[in-house]
Amino acid sequence: MVTIKDIAKALNLSPSTVSRALRGSYEINPQTKQLVLDYAAKMHYYPNPIALSLKGSKSKAIGVIVPEIAHSYFSQVINGIEEVAYKRGYHVVIFQSLESYEREVISIENMMARRVDGVLISISSYTIDFAHLQKLRDNQFPVVLFDRITDEIDTFKVVADNFAGAFAATEHLISTGRRRIAHITSLPWLSITQERLEGYKSALAKYDIAFDESLVKYCSFDAGEITMAIKSLLALTDSPDAFLSMADRLTLSCLTNLKEMGINIPTDISLVGFSNLTVAHLLDPPFSTVVQPAFETGQTAAQLLLDWIEKKDKNVDFNTKKLPMKLLIRKSSQL
Amino acid sequence: MVTIKDIAKALNLSPSTVSRALRGSYEINPQTKQLVLDYAAKMHYYPNPIALSLKGSKSKAIGVIVPEIAHSYFSQVINGIEEVAYKRGYHVVIFQSLESYEREVISIENMMARRVDGVLISISSYTIDFAHLQKLRDNQFPVVLFDRITDEIDTFKVVADNFAGAFAATEHLISTGRRRIAHITSLPWLSITQERLEGYKSALAKYDIAFDESLVKYCSFDAGEITMAIKSLLALTDSPDAFLSMADRLTLSCLTNLKEMGINIPTDISLVGFSNLTVAHLLDPPFSTVVQPAFETGQTAAQLLLDWIEKKDKNVDFNTKKLPMKLLIRKSSQL
DNA sequence: TTGTAAGCGTTATCAT
DNA sequence: ATGATAACGCTTACAA
């Protein structure tokens, strides 16, 4: 590994001159500059980013925390983040919280110890205390929230238009004549859960359909829970004629369960689910999905974060970006 | 951020004493040591990894290059890598080659500039020159290859037992009475392509079925190409009664195309595909898959790399780890 | 047992 | 236009 010192020695110059030539900063003798540049190129000189970090107290790395990497939605988000970061000379350090609050806190500490320049995070399902994030913000540290956000932290946020997505899906089901639409969703305290529920309610209201609490099921990550939820829905006297599931794992679980029970989709029950699976059209039946703008979410969040990091004045005007959802109607909800 | 100097000043000690107390190295006065430890804990001292890196010329970071992050197989591999790296105090810097040789080379340079301690790589489909990897090895730099490997680089490698996987899938199809088994595969120069083809051939041989070159189709990443390949296979006088596809994208493409053509699966044509999709059982029809040990591949590769990095003596005995595949028989190949 | 000083690679400041 | 020096945070001979 060639260093500035090596070059200086070889060219009989001082390290500072070489440094300046390399970054063209001060008015250097053009010849000296050319000499240095040529020699550096010949020797494959690369500045040592670690020394740079130590000097400038910025690491040119950003941290990302997602609940799980191997999940179509999040891997697509990471893809978007990586694309932007890569172009702007940052690298991406990934951690997964595995939906655990403790792991999320540890990951944050880890990242700070690693001196990342900023953090992108989609908060875990079991995070209800945000002190670890607030502490970062208190220290003026750049944090951008995406997907699963919270009101408790004042910062940039990037989300999908969950309200609109749920509204559109519900309206679509209503337009096919469905009136008893079950709403299978995630944990009640999550922002996405609440926004989606509002979209659902709002669509019902638009068509004068009474909201029925018993059609809403909140499911944790226990696989048995969703099976129970579905069974109890089907046992209702006025049982549902449609299922709207609000997360990938729920969507797949609904499909698996209903098929196992021998229920005909969409004749008996229509199905629409939030999902970023790329194979929805190949499922049996081809599955109607509300698709989240995963890649764009990653890009947008990364852009906001990097702009913020690189901004000189620390006066930032926070806002929340809402990206459009896409409703793809397929056979599982077509009557 | 508290530094060793801060602690030294506060405690009226020298930085070196604090440093030694912190890592318990030299025989320090137990009381001094306790004092330092307590104060450090109270002040939330974390060693600055950047300073450590600059000093020790190791970054505690490993680089990973995959063709694409948002791909079920690779995201599962990354998951395995991350798990091991995280536990051992390393962080993972991810790059994607997007199947481009140029991007792969640039990613390697980028990683070296970042001073990662080692590299894990699954080579891109269009990499046929390995000089960029050989150069690393020439400098004694730790590189572990996984999934898509090459004979040209002598190092640790982790692969799935592609031969066995293809053999088992072919044998299964034969056992259901199929004799004209089409082999839809990736680019011919890839290690995985060759191994899988050998497994296929070998199974045919075992049952005295002549190998027919015209049943083998190599497909690039052009989506139209696979459609063409399928059409030409179906146009054969003695057209295939089974399709064996050797990569996720091919598998899905086969399914989409055959369904569009109105071909009945498995009655007309049986289908088995290499795939790490977690929803294969929900496809129409439920899809028989050869599943790669993605997570284990990531774990194993990371373990080998970190052991190597941390090894004192540089005499390493390279070997190639072969992990078992799993054949999951579902309706698409059951007669 | 503890302190001093040099060095990892780079750049900013202050000479010259 | 160029050079010397100090500093970023930490470790480690070497000295005391």
Coordinates of N, CA, C and O in Angstrom, one line a residue, chain B residues 54-136:
Chain B
L54 N -6.3 2.3 12.2 CA -5.1 3.0 11.7 C -3.8 2.5 12.3 O -2.8 2.3 11.7
K55 N -4.0 2.2 13.6 CA -2.8 1.7 14.3 C -2.5 0.2 13.9 O -1.4 -0.1 13.5
G56 N -3.5 -0.6 14.0 CA -3.2 -2.0 13.8 C -3.3 -2.5 12.3 O -3.1 -3.6 12.0
S57 N -3.6 -1.6 11.4 CA -3.9 -1.9 10.0 C -4.8 -3.2 9.9 O -4.5 -4.1 9.1
K58 N -5.8 -3.2 10.7 CA -6.9 -4.1 10.4 C -8.2 -3.4 10.7 O -8.3 -2.6 11.7
S59 N -9.2 -3.6 9.8 CA -10.4 -2.7 9.9 C -11.6 -3.4 10.6 O -12.6 -2.8 10.9
K60 N -11.4 -4.7 10.9 CA -12.6 -5.4 11.4 C -13.8 -5.3 10.6 O -14.9 -5.2 11.1
A61 N -13.6 -5.3 9.3 CA -14.7 -5.2 8.4 C -14.4 -6.2 7.3 O -13.2 -6.4 6.9
I62 N -15.4 -6.9 6.8 CA -15.2 -7.8 5.6 C -16.1 -7.3 4.5 O -17.2 -6.8 4.7
G63 N -15.6 -7.5 3.3 CA -16.4 -7.1 2.1 C -17.1 -8.3 1.5 O -16.6 -9.4 1.5
V64 N -18.3 -8.1 1.0 CA -19.0 -9.1 0.4 C -19.5 -8.6 -1.0 O -20.0 -7.5 -1.1
I65 N -19.2 -9.4 -2.0 CA -19.7 -9.1 -3.3 C -20.7 -10.1 -3.8 O -20.3 -11.3 -3.9
V66 N -21.9 -9.7 -4.1 CA -22.9 -10.7 -4.7 C -23.4 -10.1 -5.9 O -23.4 -8.8 -6.1
P67 N -23.9 -10.9 -6.8 CA -24.5 -10.3 -8.1 C -25.6 -9.4 -7.8 O -25.8 -8.3 -8.3
E68 N -26.5 -9.8 -6.8 CA -27.7 -9.0 -6.5 C -28.2 -9.2 -5.1 O -28.4 -10.4 -4.7
I69 N -28.4 -8.1 -4.4 CA -28.9 -8.3 -3.0 C -30.3 -8.8 -3.0 O -30.6 -9.7 -2.2
A70 N -31.1 -8.1 -3.8 CA -32.6 -8.4 -3.7 C -32.9 -9.7 -4.5 O -33.8 -9.7 -5.4
H71 N -32.3 -10.8 -4.1 CA -32.5 -12.0 -4.7 C -32.6 -13.0 -3.6 O -31.7 -13.0 -2.7
S72 N -33.6 -13.9 -3.6 CA -33.8 -14.7 -2.4 C -32.6 -15.4 -1.9 O -32.2 -15.4 -0.8
Y73 N -31.9 -16.1 -2.9 CA -30.7 -16.8 -2.5 C -29.6 -16.0 -1.9 O -29.2 -16.3 -0.8
F74 N -29.3 -14.9 -2.5 CA -28.2 -14.1 -2.0 C -28.6 -13.3 -0.7 O -27.7 -13.1 0.2
S75 N -29.8 -12.9 -0.6 CA -30.2 -12.3 0.7 C -30.1 -13.3 1.8 O -29.8 -12.9 2.9
Q76 N -30.4 -14.5 1.5 CA -30.3 -15.6 2.6 C -28.8 -15.8 2.9 O -28.4 -16.0 4.1
V77 N -27.9 -15.8 1.9 CA -26.5 -15.9 2.1 C -26.0 -14.8 3.0 O -25.3 -15.0 4.0
I78 N -26.4 -13.6 2.6 CA -25.9 -12.4 3.4 C -26.4 -12.5 4.8 O -25.6 -12.2 5.8
N79 N -27.6 -13.0 5.0 CA -28.1 -13.2 6.3 C -27.1 -14.1 7.2 O -26.8 -13.8 8.3
G80 N -26.7 -15.2 6.5 CA -25.8 -16.1 7.2 C -24.4 -15.4 7.5 O -23.8 -15.6 8.6
I81 N -23.9 -14.7 6.5 CA -22.7 -14.0 6.7 C -22.8 -13.0 7.9 O -21.9 -13.0 8.8
E82 N -23.8 -12.2 7.8 CA -24.0 -11.2 8.8 C -24.1 -11.8 10.2 O -23.5 -11.2 11.2
E83 N -24.8 -12.9 10.3 CA -24.9 -13.5 11.6 C -23.6 -13.9 12.2 O -23.3 -13.6 13.4
V84 N -22.7 -14.5 11.5 CA -21.4 -14.9 11.9 C -20.5 -13.7 12.2 O -19.9 -13.6 13.3
A85 N -20.5 -12.8 11.3 CA -19.6 -11.6 11.4 C -20.0 -10.8 12.6 O -19.1 -10.4 13.4
Y86 N -21.3 -10.6 12.8 CA -21.8 -9.8 13.9 C -21.3 -10.4 15.2 O -20.8 -9.6 16.1
K87 N -21.4 -11.7 15.3 CA -21.0 -12.3 16.6 C -19.6 -12.2 16.9 O -19.1 -12.2 18.0
R88 N -18.8 -12.1 15.8 CA -17.3 -12.0 16.0 C -16.8 -10.6 15.9 O -15.6 -10.4 15.8
G89 N -17.7 -9.7 16.0 CA -17.2 -8.3 16.0 C -16.8 -7.6 14.7 O -16.1 -6.6 14.7
Y90 N -17.2 -8.2 13.6 CA -16.8 -7.7 12.3 C -18.1 -7.0 11.7 O -19.2 -7.4 12.1
H91 N -17.9 -6.0 10.9 CA -19.0 -5.6 10.2 C -18.9 -5.9 8.7 O -17.8 -6.3 8.2
V92 N -20.0 -5.9 8.1 CA -20.1 -6.4 6.7 C -20.4 -5.3 5.8 O -21.4 -4.6 5.9
V93 N -19.6 -5.2 4.8 CA -19.8 -4.1 3.8 C -20.2 -4.8 2.5 O -19.5 -5.6 2.0
I94 N -21.3 -4.4 2.0 CA -21.9 -5.2 0.9 C -21.8 -4.4 -0.4 O -22.1 -3.2 -0.5
F95 N -21.5 -5.1 -1.5 CA -21.5 -4.5 -2.8 C -22.2 -5.5 -3.7 O -22.2 -6.7 -3.5
Q96 N -22.8 -5.0 -4.8 CA -23.4 -5.9 -5.7 C -22.8 -5.6 -7.1 O -22.5 -4.5 -7.5
S97 N -22.5 -6.7 -7.8 CA -21.8 -6.6 -9.1 C -22.8 -6.4 -10.2 O -22.5 -6.0 -11.3
L98 N -24.1 -6.7 -9.9 CA -25.1 -6.7 -10.9 C -24.7 -7.5 -12.2 O -25.0 -7.1 -13.3
E99 N -24.0 -8.6 -11.9 CA -23.6 -9.5 -13.0 C -22.6 -8.8 -14.0 O -22.4 -9.3 -15.1
S100 N -22.0 -7.7 -13.6 CA -21.1 -7.0 -14.5 C -19.7 -7.2 -14.0 O -19.3 -6.9 -12.9
Y101 N -18.8 -7.6 -14.9 CA -17.4 -7.7 -14.6 C -16.8 -6.4 -14.2 O -16.1 -6.4 -13.2
E102 N -17.1 -5.3 -14.9 CA -16.6 -4.0 -14.6 C -16.9 -3.6 -13.1 O -16.1 -3.2 -12.4
R103 N -18.2 -3.8 -12.8 CA -18.6 -3.4 -11.5 C -17.9 -4.3 -10.4 O -17.7 -3.8 -9.3
E104 N -17.7 -5.5 -10.8 CA -17.0 -6.4 -9.8 C -15.6 -5.9 -9.6 O -15.2 -5.8 -8.4
V105 N -14.9 -5.5 -10.6 CA -13.6 -5.1 -10.5 C -13.5 -3.8 -9.6 O -12.7 -3.6 -8.7
I106 N -14.4 -2.9 -10.0 CA -14.5 -1.6 -9.2 C -14.8 -1.9 -7.7 O -14.3 -1.2 -6.9
S107 N -15.7 -2.8 -7.5 CA -16.1 -3.1 -6.1 C -14.9 -3.6 -5.3 O -14.7 -3.3 -4.2
I108 N -14.1 -4.5 -6.0 CA -12.9 -5.0 -5.3 C -12.0 -3.8 -5.0 O -11.5 -3.7 -3.9
E109 N -11.8 -2.9 -5.9 CA -10.9 -1.8 -5.7 C -11.4 -0.9 -4.5 O -10.7 -0.5 -3.6
N110 N -12.7 -0.7 -4.6 CA -13.4 0.1 -3.6 C -13.2 -0.6 -2.2 O -12.9 0.1 -1.2
M111 N -13.3 -1.9 -2.1 CA -13.1 -2.6 -0.9 C -11.7 -2.5 -0.4 O -11.4 -2.3 0.8
M112 N -10.8 -2.6 -1.3 CA -9.4 -2.6 -0.9 C -9.0 -1.1 -0.4 O -8.4 -1.0 0.6
A113 N -9.6 -0.2 -1.1 CA -9.4 1.2 -0.7 C -9.9 1.4 0.7 O -9.4 2.1 1.6
R114 N -11.0 0.7 1.0 CA -11.7 0.8 2.3 C -10.9 -0.1 3.4 O -11.3 -0.2 4.5
R115 N -9.9 -0.8 2.9 CA -9.1 -1.6 3.8 C -9.9 -2.7 4.5 O -9.7 -2.9 5.7
V116 N -10.8 -3.4 3.9 CA -11.4 -4.5 4.5 C -10.4 -5.6 4.8 O -9.3 -5.6 4.1
D117 N -10.7 -6.4 5.8 CA -9.7 -7.4 6.2 C -9.8 -8.7 5.3 O -8.9 -9.6 5.4
G118 N -10.9 -8.8 4.6 CA -11.0 -10.0 3.7 C -12.2 -9.8 2.9 O -13.1 -8.9 3.1
V119 N -12.3 -10.7 1.9 CA -13.4 -10.6 0.9 C -14.2 -11.9 0.7 O -13.5 -13.0 0.6
L120 N -15.5 -11.8 0.6 CA -16.3 -13.0 0.3 C -16.9 -12.6 -1.1 O -17.5 -11.6 -1.2
I121 N -16.8 -13.6 -2.0 CA -17.4 -13.2 -3.3 C -18.0 -14.4 -4.1 O -17.5 -15.5 -4.0
S122 N -19.1 -14.1 -4.7 CA -19.7 -15.0 -5.6 C -19.6 -14.3 -6.9 O -20.2 -13.2 -7.1
I123 N -18.8 -14.9 -7.8 CA -18.4 -14.1 -9.0 C -19.6 -13.9 -10.0 O -20.5 -14.7 -10.1
S124 N -19.5 -12.7 -10.7 CA -20.6 -12.3 -11.6 C -20.6 -13.3 -12.8 O -19.6 -13.9 -13.2
S125 N -21.7 -13.3 -13.5 CA -21.8 -14.2 -14.6 C -20.9 -13.8 -15.8 O -20.6 -14.7 -16.6
Y126 N -20.5 -12.6 -15.9 CA -19.7 -12.2 -17.0 C -18.2 -12.0 -16.6 O -17.5 -11.3 -17.3
T127 N -17.9 -12.6 -15.5 CA -16.5 -12.5 -15.1 C -15.8 -13.8 -15.6 O -16.1 -14.9 -15.2
I128 N -14.9 -13.6 -16.6 CA -14.2 -14.7 -17.1 C -12.7 -14.5 -16.9 O -11.9 -15.4 -17.1
D129 N -12.3 -13.3 -16.5 CA -10.9 -13.0 -16.2 C -10.8 -12.8 -14.7 O -11.6 -12.0 -14.2
F130 N -9.9 -13.5 -14.1 CA -9.9 -13.5 -12.6 C -8.6 -12.7 -12.1 O -8.3 -12.9 -10.9
A131 N -8.0 -11.9 -12.9 CA -6.8 -11.3 -12.5 C -7.0 -10.4 -11.2 O -6.2 -10.3 -10.4
H132 N -8.2 -9.8 -11.1 CA -8.4 -8.9 -10.0 C -8.5 -9.7 -8.7 O -8.1 -9.2 -7.6
L133 N -8.9 -11.0 -8.8 CA -8.9 -11.8 -7.6 C -7.5 -12.4 -7.4 O -7.0 -12.5 -6.2
Q134 N -6.9 -12.8 -8.4 CA -5.5 -13.4 -8.3 C -4.6 -12.4 -7.7 O -3.7 -12.8 -6.9
K135 N -4.7 -11.1 -8.0 CA -3.9 -10.1 -7.5 C -4.0 -10.0 -6.0 O -3.0 -9.9 -5.3
L136 N -5.2 -10.2 -5.5 CA -5.4 -10.2 -4.1 C -4.7 -11.4 -3.4 O -4.0 -11.2 -2.4

